[in-house]
Short mmCIF file of C-alpha atoms in Angstrom, two decimals:
data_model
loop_
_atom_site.label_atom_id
_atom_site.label_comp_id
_atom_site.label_asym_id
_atom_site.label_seq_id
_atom_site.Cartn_x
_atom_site.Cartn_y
_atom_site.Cartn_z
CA UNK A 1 -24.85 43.59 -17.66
CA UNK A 2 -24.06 41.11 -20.56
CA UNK A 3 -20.90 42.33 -20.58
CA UNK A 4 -19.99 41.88 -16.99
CA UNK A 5 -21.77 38.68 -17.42
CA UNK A 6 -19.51 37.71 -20.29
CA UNK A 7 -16.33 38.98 -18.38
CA UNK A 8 -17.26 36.84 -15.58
CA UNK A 9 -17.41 33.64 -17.47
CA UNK A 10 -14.50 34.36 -19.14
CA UNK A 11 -12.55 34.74 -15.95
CA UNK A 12 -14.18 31.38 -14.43
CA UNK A 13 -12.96 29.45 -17.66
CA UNK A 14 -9.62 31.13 -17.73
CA UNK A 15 -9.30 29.93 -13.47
CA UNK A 16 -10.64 26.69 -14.48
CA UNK A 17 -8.45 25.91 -17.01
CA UNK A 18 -5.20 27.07 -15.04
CA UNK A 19 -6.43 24.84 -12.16
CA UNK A 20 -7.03 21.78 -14.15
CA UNK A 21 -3.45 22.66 -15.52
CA UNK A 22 -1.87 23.28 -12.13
CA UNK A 23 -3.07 20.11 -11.27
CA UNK A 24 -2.50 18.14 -14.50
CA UNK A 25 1.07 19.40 -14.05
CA UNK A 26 1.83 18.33 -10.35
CA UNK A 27 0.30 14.55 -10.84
CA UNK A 28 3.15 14.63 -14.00
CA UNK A 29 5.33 15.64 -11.37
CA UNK A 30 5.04 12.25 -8.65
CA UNK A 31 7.64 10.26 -8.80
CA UNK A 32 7.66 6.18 -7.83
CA UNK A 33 4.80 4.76 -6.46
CA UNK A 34 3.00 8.20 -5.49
CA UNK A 35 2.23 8.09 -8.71
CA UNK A 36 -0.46 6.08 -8.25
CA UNK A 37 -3.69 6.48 -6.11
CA UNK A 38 -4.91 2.92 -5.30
CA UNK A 39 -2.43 -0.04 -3.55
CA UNK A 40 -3.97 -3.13 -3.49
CA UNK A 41 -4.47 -4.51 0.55
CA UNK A 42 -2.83 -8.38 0.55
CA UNK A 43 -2.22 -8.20 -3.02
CA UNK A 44 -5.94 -7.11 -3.44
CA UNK A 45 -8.79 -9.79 -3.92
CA UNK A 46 -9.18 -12.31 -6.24
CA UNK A 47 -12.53 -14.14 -7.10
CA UNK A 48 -13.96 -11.63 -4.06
CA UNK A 49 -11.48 -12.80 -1.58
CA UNK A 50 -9.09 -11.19 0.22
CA UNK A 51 -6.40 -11.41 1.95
CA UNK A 52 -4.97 -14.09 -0.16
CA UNK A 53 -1.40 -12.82 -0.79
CA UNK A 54 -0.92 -15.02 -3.30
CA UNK A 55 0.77 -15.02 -6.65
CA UNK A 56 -2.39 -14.98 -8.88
CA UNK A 57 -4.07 -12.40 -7.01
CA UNK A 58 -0.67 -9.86 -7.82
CA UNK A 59 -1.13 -11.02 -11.49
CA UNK A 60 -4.64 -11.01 -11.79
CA UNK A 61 -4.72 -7.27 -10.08
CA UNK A 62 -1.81 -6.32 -12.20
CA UNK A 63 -3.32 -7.03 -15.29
CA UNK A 64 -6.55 -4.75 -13.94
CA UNK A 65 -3.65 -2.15 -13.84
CA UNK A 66 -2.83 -1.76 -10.80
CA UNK A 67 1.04 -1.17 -9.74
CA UNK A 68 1.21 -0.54 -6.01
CA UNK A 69 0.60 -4.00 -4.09
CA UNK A 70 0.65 -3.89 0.03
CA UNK A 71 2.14 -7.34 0.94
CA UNK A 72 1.66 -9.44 4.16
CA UNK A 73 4.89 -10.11 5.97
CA UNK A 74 5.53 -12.92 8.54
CA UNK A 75 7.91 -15.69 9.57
CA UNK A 76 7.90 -19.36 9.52
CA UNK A 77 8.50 -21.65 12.53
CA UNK A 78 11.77 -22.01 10.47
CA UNK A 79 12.15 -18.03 10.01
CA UNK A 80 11.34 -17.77 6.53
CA UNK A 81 9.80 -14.21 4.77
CA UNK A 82 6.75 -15.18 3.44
CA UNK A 83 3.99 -13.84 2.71
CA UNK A 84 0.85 -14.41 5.16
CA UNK A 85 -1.22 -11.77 7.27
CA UNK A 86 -1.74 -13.83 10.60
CA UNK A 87 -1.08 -17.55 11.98
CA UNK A 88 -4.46 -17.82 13.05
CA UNK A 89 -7.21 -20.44 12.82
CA UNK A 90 -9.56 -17.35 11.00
CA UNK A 91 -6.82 -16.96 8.49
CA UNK A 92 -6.30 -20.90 8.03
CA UNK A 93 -10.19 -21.68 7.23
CA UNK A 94 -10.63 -18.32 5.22
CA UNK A 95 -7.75 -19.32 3.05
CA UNK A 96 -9.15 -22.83 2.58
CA UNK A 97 -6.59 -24.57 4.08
CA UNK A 98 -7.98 -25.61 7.13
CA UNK A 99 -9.13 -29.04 5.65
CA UNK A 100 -5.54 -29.10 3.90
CA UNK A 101 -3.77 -29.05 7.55
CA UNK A 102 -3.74 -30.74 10.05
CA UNK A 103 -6.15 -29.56 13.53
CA UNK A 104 -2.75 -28.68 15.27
CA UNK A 105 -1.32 -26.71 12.47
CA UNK A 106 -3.94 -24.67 11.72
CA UNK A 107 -3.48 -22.00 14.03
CA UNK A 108 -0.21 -22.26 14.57
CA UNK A 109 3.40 -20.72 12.78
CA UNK A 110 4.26 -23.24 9.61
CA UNK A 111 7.30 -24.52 8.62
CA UNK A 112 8.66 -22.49 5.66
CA UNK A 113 7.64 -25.97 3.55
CA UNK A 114 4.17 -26.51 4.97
CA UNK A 115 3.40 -23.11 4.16
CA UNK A 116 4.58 -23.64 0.62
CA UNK A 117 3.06 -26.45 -0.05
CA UNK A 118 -0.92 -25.37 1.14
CA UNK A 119 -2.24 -23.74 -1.77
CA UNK A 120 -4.81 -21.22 -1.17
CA UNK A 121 -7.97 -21.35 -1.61
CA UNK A 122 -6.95 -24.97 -3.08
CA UNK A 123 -5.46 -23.65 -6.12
CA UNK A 124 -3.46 -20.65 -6.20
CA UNK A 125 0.49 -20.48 -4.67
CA UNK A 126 1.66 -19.27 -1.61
CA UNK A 127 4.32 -16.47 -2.01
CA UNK A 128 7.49 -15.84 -0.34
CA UNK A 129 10.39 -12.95 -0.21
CA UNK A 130 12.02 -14.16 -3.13
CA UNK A 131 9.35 -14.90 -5.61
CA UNK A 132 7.73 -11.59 -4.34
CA UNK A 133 11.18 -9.58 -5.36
CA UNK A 134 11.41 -12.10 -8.88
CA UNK A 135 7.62 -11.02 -10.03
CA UNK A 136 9.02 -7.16 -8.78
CA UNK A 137 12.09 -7.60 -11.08
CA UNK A 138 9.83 -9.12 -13.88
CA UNK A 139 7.43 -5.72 -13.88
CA UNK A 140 9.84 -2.96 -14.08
CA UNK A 141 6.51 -0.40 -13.28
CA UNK A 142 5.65 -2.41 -10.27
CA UNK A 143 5.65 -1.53 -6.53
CA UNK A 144 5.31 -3.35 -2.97
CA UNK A 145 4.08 -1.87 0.31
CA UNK A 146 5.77 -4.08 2.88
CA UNK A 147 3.49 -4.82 6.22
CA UNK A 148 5.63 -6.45 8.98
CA UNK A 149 3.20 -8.27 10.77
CA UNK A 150 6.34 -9.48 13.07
CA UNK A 151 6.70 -7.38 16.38
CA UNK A 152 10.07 -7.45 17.62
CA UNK A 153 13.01 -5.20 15.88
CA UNK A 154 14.94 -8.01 15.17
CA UNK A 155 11.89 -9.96 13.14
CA UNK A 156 11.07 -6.99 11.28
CA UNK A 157 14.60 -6.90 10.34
CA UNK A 158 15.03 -10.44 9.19
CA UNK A 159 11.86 -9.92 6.77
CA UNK A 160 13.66 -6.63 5.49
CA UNK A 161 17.11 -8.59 5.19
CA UNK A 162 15.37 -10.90 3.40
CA UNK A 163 13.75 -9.00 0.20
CA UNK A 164 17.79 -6.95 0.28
CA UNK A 165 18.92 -11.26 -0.04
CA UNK A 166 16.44 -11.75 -2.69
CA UNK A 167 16.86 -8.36 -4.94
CA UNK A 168 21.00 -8.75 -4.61
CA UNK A 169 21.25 -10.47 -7.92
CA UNK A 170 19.13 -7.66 -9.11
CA UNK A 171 19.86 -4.09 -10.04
CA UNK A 172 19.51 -2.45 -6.79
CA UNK A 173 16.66 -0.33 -9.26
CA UNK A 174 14.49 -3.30 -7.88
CA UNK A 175 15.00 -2.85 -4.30
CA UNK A 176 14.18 0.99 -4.75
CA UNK A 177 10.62 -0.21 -5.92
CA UNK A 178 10.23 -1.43 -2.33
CA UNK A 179 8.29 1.14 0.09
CA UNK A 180 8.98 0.28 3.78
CA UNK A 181 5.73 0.99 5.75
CA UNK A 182 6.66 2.24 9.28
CA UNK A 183 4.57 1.66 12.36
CA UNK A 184 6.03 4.20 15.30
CA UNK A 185 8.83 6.93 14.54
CA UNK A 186 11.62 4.38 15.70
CA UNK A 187 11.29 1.71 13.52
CA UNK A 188 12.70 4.26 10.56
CA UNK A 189 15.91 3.81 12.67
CA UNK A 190 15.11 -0.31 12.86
CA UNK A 191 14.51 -0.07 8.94
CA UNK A 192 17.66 2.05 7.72
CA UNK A 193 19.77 -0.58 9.83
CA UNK A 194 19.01 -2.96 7.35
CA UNK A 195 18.74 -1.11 3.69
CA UNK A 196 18.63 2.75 2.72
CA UNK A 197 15.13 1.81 1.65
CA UNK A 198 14.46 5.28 -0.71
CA UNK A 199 10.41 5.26 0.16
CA UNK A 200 8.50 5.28 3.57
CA UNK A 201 4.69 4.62 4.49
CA UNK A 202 4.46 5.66 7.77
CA UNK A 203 0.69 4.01 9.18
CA UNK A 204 -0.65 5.44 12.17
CA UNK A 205 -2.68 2.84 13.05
CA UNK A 206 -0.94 1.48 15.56
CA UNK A 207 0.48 4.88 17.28
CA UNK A 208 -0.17 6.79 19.94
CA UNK A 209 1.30 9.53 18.73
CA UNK A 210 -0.67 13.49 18.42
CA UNK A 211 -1.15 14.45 14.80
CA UNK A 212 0.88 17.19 15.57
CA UNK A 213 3.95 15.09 16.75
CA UNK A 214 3.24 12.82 13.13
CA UNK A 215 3.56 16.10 10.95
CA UNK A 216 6.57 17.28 12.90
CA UNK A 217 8.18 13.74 12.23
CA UNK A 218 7.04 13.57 8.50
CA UNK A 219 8.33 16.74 7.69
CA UNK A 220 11.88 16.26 9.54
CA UNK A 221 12.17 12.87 8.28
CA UNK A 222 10.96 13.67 4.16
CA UNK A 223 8.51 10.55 4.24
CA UNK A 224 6.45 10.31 1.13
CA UNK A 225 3.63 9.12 2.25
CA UNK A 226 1.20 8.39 5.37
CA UNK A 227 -1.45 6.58 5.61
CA UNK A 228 -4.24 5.67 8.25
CA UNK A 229 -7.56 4.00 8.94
CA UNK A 230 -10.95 6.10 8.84
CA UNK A 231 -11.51 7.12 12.05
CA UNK A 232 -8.01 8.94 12.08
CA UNK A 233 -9.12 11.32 8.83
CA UNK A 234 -10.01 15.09 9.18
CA UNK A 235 -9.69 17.81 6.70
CA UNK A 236 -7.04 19.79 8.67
CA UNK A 237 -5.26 16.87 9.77
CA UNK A 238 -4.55 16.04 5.88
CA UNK A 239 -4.11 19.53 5.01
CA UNK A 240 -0.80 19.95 7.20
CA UNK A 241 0.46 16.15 5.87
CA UNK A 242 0.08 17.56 2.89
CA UNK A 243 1.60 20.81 3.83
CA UNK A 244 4.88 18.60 5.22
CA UNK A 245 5.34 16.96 2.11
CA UNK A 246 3.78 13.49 2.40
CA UNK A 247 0.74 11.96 0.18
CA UNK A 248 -1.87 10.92 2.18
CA UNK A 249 -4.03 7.32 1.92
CA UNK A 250 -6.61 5.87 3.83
CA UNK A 251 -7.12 2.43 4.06
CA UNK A 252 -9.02 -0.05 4.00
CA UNK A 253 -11.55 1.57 1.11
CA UNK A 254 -13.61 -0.53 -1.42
CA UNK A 255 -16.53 1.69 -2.52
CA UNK A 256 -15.57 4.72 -5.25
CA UNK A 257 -18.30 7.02 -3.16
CA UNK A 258 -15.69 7.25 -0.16
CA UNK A 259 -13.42 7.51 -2.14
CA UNK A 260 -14.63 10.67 -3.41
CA UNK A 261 -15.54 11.96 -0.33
CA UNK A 262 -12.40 11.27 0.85
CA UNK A 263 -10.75 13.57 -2.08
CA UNK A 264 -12.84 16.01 -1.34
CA UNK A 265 -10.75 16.60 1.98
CA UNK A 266 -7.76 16.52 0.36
CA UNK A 267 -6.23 12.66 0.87
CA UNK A 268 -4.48 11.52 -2.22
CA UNK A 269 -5.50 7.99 -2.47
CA UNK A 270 -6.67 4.83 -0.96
CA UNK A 271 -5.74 1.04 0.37
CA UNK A 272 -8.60 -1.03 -1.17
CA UNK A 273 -9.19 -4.91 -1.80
CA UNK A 274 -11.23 -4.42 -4.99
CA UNK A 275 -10.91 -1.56 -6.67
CA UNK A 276 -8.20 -0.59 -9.09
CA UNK A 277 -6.12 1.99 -10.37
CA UNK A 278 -8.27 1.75 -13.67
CA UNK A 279 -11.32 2.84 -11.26
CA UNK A 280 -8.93 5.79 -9.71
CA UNK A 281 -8.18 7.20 -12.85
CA UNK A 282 -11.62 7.27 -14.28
CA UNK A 283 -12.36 8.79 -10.79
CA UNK A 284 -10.11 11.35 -11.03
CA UNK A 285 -11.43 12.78 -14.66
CA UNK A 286 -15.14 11.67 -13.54
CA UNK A 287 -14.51 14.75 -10.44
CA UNK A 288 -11.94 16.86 -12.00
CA UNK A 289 -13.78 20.35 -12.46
CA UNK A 290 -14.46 20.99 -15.65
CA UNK A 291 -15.74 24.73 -16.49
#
């Protein structure tokens, strides 16, 4: 009986030991900004606020160690990249600029100067496509997640044309740390009309599409990642992603006990204001199994 015992527990440490080193083994294997497990929503939060987009808040977040920073697209009145989630009234007073503007402005598109020229919050800077692509350029290990807030094909393609302006006196190496996140499966044709961007997000938030008709497109079309809001989640669902080829996130995360739960179905990683790639890590050898 000891003997089985001991044979047992032998076995169980030998299977343990070749997971942990199957698994060891394929995270040494991602490539680019799969690599990493957490991408910071709006540049993630700084001082407890999101949404700022803004210059100190990729710095600050940065320095926490995380690489992977979803950014904010829109246009000026003037049709200028910068970097802002929504002309809105909400978005004006949350940033702090509502007593900085003017009534009229507040919910309204800026010019590309007004918006330059509001700090947020009242002290930090406003951000657009080329200082985004300069602090990219400065950070060789550092990543953006573009969100075109813009609707029509040819908006979305005059933000895209303008981080290709700003990363042309680059090495294109720069422009190849920008991942392209997709809304619907034709605006990957909209997108490669502008740049052979090398890395796709596709986010399902906004389609209508079956999960079967999403795994059929992710596989034909080698996208590296997908990623989708809660309610959109289910074991089997990531399972086949997975299957296809793609890393899966879910967004918008900031508590480490979904996060868990959410590895324990399988998803990869997660879009989060707060937490940090520092936090992921620890995560990951906090519920690695250990015999």
């Amino acid at each position: 009986m000891k003997r089985i015992a001991a044979v047992l527990t032998l076995l169980l440490v030998t299977v343990g030991m070749l997971f942990f080193a199957y698994d060891s083994q394929s995270e040494e294997q991602r490539e680019g900004f799969t690599a990493y497990r957490l991408i910071a929503h709006a540049m993630g939060s700084i001082r407890d606020q999101p949404y700022t987009n803004a210059y100190e808040a990729m710095i600050a977040n940065y320095e926490k160690g995380t690489r992977v920073f979803e950014i904010d697209f829109m246009l000026t009145s003037d049709r200028q990249t910068v970097a802002r989630h929504e002309w809105t009234a909400n978005m004006s007073k949350m940033l702090g600029q509502d007593e900085e503007l003017p009534e009229e402005k507040q919910a309204e598109r800026l010019t590309y100067d007004e918006f330059m020229n509001t700090p947020i919050l009242g002290m930090y800077q406003p951000m657009d496509a080329k200082g985004i692509v300069d602090v990219l350029a400065h950070y060789p290990d550092m990543y953006i997640v573009t969100d075109t807030k813009e609707q029509k094909d040819e908006d979305i393609k005059q933000v895209l044309q303008s981080l290709v302006d700003a990363g042309k006196k680059y090495d294109s190496e720069v422009l190849d740390r920008i991942v392209v996140q997709i809304y619907n499966e034709p605006m990957l044709q909209t997108v490669k009309e502008v740049y052979a961007f090398p890395s796709i997000i596709y986010t399902l938030y906004a389609t209508q599409d079956t999960e079967a008709q999403v795994v059929d497109f992710v596989q034909k079309n080698d996208i590296d990642a997908v990623t989708m809001p809660e309610y959109k989640v289910n074991q089997n669902f990531v399972a086949k992603l997975n299957k296809a080829g793609a890393v899966t996130y879910v967004h918008t995360i900031n508590d480490t006990d979904q996060v868990a739960s959410y590895e324990k179905w399988g998803v990869y990683g997660v879009y989060s204001d707060i937490l940090t790639e520092q936090e992921m890590e620890q995560m990951n050898t906090r519920f690695a199994w250990r015999p």
